[in-house]
C-alpha positions as a Python dict, from the first residue, in 0.01 Angstrom:
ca = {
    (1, 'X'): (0, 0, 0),
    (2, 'X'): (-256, -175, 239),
    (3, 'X'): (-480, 46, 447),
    (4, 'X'): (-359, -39, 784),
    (5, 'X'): (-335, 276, 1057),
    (6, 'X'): (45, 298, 1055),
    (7, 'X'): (167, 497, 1342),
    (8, 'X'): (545, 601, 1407),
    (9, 'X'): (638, 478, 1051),
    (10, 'X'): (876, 677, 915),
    (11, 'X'): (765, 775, 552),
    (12, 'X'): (772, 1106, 333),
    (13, 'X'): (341, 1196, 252),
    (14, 'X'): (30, 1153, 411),
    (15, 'X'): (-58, 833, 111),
    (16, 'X'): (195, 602, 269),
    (17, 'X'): (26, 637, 635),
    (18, 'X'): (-228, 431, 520),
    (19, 'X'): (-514, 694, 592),
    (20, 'X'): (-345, 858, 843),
    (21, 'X'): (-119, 1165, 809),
    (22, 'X'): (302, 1211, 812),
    (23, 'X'): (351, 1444, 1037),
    (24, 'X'): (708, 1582, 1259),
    (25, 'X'): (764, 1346, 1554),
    (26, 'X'): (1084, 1418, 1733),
    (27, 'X'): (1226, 1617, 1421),
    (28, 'X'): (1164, 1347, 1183),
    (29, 'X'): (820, 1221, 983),
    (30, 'X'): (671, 986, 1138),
    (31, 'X'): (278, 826, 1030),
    (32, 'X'): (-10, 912, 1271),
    (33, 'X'): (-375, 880, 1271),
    (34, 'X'): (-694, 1059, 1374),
    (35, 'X'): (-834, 1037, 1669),
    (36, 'X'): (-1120, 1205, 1874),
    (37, 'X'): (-986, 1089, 2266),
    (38, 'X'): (-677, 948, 2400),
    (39, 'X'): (-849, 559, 2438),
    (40, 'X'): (-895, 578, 2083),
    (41, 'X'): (-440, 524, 2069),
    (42, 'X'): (-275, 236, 2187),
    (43, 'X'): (-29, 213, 2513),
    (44, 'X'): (204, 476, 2482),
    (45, 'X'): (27, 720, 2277),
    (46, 'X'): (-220, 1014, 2383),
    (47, 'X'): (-482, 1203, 2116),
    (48, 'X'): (-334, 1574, 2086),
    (49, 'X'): (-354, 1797, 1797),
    (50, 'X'): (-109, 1725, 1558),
    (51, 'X'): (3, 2092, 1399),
    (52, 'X'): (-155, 2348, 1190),
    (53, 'X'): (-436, 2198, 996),
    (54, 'X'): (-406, 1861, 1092),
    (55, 'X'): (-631, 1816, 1360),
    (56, 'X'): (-613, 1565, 1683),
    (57, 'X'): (-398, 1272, 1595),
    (58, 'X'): (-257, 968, 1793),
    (59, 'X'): (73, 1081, 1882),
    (60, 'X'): (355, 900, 2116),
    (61, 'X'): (360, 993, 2479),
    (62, 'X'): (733, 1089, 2486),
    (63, 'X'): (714, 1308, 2197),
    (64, 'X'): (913, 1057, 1986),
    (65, 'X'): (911, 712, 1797),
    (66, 'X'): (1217, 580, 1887),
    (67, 'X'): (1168, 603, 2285),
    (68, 'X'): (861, 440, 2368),
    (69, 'X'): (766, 230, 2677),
    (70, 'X'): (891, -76, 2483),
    (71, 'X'): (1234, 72, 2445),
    (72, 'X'): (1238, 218, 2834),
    (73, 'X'): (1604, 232, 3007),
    (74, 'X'): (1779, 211, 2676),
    (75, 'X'): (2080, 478, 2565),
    (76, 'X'): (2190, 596, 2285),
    (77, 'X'): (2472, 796, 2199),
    (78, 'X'): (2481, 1163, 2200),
    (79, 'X'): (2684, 1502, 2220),
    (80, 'X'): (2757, 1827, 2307),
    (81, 'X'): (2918, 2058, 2106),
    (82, 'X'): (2987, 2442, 2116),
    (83, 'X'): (3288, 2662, 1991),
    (84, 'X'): (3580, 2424, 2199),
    (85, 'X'): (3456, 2118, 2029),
    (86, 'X'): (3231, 1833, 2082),
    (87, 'X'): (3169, 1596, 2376),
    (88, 'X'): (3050, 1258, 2349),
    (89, 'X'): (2789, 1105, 2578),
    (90, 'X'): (2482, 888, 2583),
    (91, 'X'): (2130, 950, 2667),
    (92, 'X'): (1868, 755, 2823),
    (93, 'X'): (1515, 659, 2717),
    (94, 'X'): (1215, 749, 2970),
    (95, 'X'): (926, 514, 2788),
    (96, 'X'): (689, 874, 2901),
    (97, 'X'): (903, 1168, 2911),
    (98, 'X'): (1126, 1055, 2602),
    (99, 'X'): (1528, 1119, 2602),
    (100, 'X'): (1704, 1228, 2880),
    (101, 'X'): (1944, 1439, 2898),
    (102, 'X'): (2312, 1418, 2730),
    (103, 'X'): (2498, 1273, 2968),
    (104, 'X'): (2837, 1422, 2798),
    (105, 'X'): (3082, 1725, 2918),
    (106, 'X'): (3059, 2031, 2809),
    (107, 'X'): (3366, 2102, 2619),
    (108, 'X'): (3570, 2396, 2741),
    (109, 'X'): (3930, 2576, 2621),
    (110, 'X'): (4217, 2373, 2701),
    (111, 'X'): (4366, 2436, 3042),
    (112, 'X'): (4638, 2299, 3177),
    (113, 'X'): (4516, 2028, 3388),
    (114, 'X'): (4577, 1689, 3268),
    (115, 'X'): (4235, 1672, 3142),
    (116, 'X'): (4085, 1673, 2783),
    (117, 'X'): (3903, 2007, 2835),
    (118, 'X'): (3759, 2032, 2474),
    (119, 'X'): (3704, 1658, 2423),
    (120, 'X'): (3959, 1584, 2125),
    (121, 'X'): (4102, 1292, 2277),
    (122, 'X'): (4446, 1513, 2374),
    (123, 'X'): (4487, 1701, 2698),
    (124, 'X'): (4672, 2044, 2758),
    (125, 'X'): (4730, 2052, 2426),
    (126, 'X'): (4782, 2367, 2231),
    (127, 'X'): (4908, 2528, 2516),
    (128, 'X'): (5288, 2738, 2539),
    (129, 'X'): (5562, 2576, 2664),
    (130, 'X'): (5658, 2783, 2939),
    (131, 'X'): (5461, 3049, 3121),
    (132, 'X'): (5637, 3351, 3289),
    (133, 'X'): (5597, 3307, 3690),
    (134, 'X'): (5731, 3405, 3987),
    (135, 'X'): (5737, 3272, 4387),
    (136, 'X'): (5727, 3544, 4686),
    (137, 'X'): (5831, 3476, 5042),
    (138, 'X'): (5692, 3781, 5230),
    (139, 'X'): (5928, 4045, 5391),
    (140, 'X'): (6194, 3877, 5178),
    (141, 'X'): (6144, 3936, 4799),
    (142, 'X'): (6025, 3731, 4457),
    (143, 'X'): (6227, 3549, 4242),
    (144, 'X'): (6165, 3505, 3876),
    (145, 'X'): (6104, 3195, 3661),
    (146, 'X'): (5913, 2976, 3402),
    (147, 'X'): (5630, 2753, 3498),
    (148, 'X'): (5570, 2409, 3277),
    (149, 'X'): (5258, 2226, 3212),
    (150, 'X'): (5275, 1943, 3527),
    (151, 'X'): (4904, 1801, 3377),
    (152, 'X'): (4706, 1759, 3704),
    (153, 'X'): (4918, 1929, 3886),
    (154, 'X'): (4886, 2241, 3696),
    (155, 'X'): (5174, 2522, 3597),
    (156, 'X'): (5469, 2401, 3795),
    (157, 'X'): (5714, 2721, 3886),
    (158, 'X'): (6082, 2669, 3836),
    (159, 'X'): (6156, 3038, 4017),
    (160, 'X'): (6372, 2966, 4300),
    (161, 'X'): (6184, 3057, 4646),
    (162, 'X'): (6365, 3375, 4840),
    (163, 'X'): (6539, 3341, 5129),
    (164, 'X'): (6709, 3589, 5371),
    (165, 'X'): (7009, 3680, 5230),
    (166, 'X'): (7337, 3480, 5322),
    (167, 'X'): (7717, 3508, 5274),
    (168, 'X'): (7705, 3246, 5010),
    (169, 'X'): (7774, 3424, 4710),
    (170, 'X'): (7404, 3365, 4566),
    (171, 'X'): (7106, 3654, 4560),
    (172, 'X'): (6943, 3447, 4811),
    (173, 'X'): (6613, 3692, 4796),
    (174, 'X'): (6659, 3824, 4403),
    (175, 'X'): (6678, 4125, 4447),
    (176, 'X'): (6954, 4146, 4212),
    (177, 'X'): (7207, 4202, 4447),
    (178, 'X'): (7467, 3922, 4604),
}
C-alpha cells in the first residue's frame, strides 16, 4: 500500500492508513493522521486528540466522513424507532455540525384517528370494533350505545341522544321507562 496520508478512508488497522492511524469517526473506522495544529488538516478538518493513546490527529469538523462541506444540504434516510415501531425519515447534512436531526415521527400506540400512529403503513389498526359509550343531555338522562372507529373523526357514538320524554311509545330519555 502506498504511503499517502489517507484521511476518512474507511479501513480495519492503523497499516492501511498509510502512516496514519484507524480510528472511530461517526461509529465507524475511518483513517486519520497526526497533526500538531489545526492548519496542519485540510478544509473541513480541525487537529483534536483522537482517543486514548492516540494523540492529536486530523479529524473532520462534523464529527463524521460522510457529511463534510463537500456533501453540505444533502439527506439521507433515517428513523426512529421505540416499543410502537419504527418511523422513517431523512436527515440533513450540515458540512460543520454533521447530521441533523431525524426528521421522522415518533411512533406512538395506535389510536383511533385515521392516522398511522406507529408507522406500519396501516392506521387504527389493531383496535376493537366497538367501544362501549354513552351521550347525556343534562337534566334529561344518558342513553347507552357503541362507538365505531370514524378514522379522523375519532369514536363515533351510536347511543341515541335523550330527549324529554313524549307520548310516543319510545324511552325518549332512557331511563328505562316508556
Amino acid at each position: 500500500i502506498p504511503d499517502a496520508k489517507k484521511l476518512c478512508s474507511p479501513y480495519v488497522n492503523d497499516s492501511q492508513c498509510g502512516g496514519g492511524a484507524c480510528v472511530d469517526i461517526g461509529g465507524e473506522g475511518n483513517c486519520s493522521y497526526p497533526c500538531e495544529v489545526s492548519e496542519d488538516c485540510p478544509e473541513g478538518f480541525v487537529c483534536e486528540e483522537g482517543g486514548p493513546g492516540e494523540g492529536l490527529l486530523c479529524l473532520p469538523e462534523s464529527g463524521t466522513c460522510d457529511c463534510t462541506p463537500e456533501s453540505d444540504g444533502q439527506e439521507r434516510p433515517c428513523a426512529v424507532s421505540n416499543e410502537w415501531g419504527a418511523c422513517d425519515g431523512f436527515e440533513t447534512c450540515d458540512g460543520t455540525a454533521g447530521w441533523g436531526e431525524c426528521d421522522a415521527g415518533i411512533p406512538a400506540e395506535e389510536i383511533c384517528n385515521g392516522v398511522d400512529d406507529d408507522c406500519d403503513g396501516m392506521y387504527d389498526e389493531d383496535l376493537p370494533d366497538t367501544i362501549d359509550c354513552e351521550v347525556t343531555v343534562e337534566e334529561v338522562g344518558t342513553c347507552q350505545g357503541q362507538a365505531i372507529c370514524g378514522g379522523e373523526d375519532g369514536w363515533i357514538c351510536t347511543a341515541s341522544t335523550p330527549a324529554v320524554e313524549a307520548c310516543d311509545y319510545f324511552d325518549n330519555d332512557c331511563d328505562g321507562e316508556t
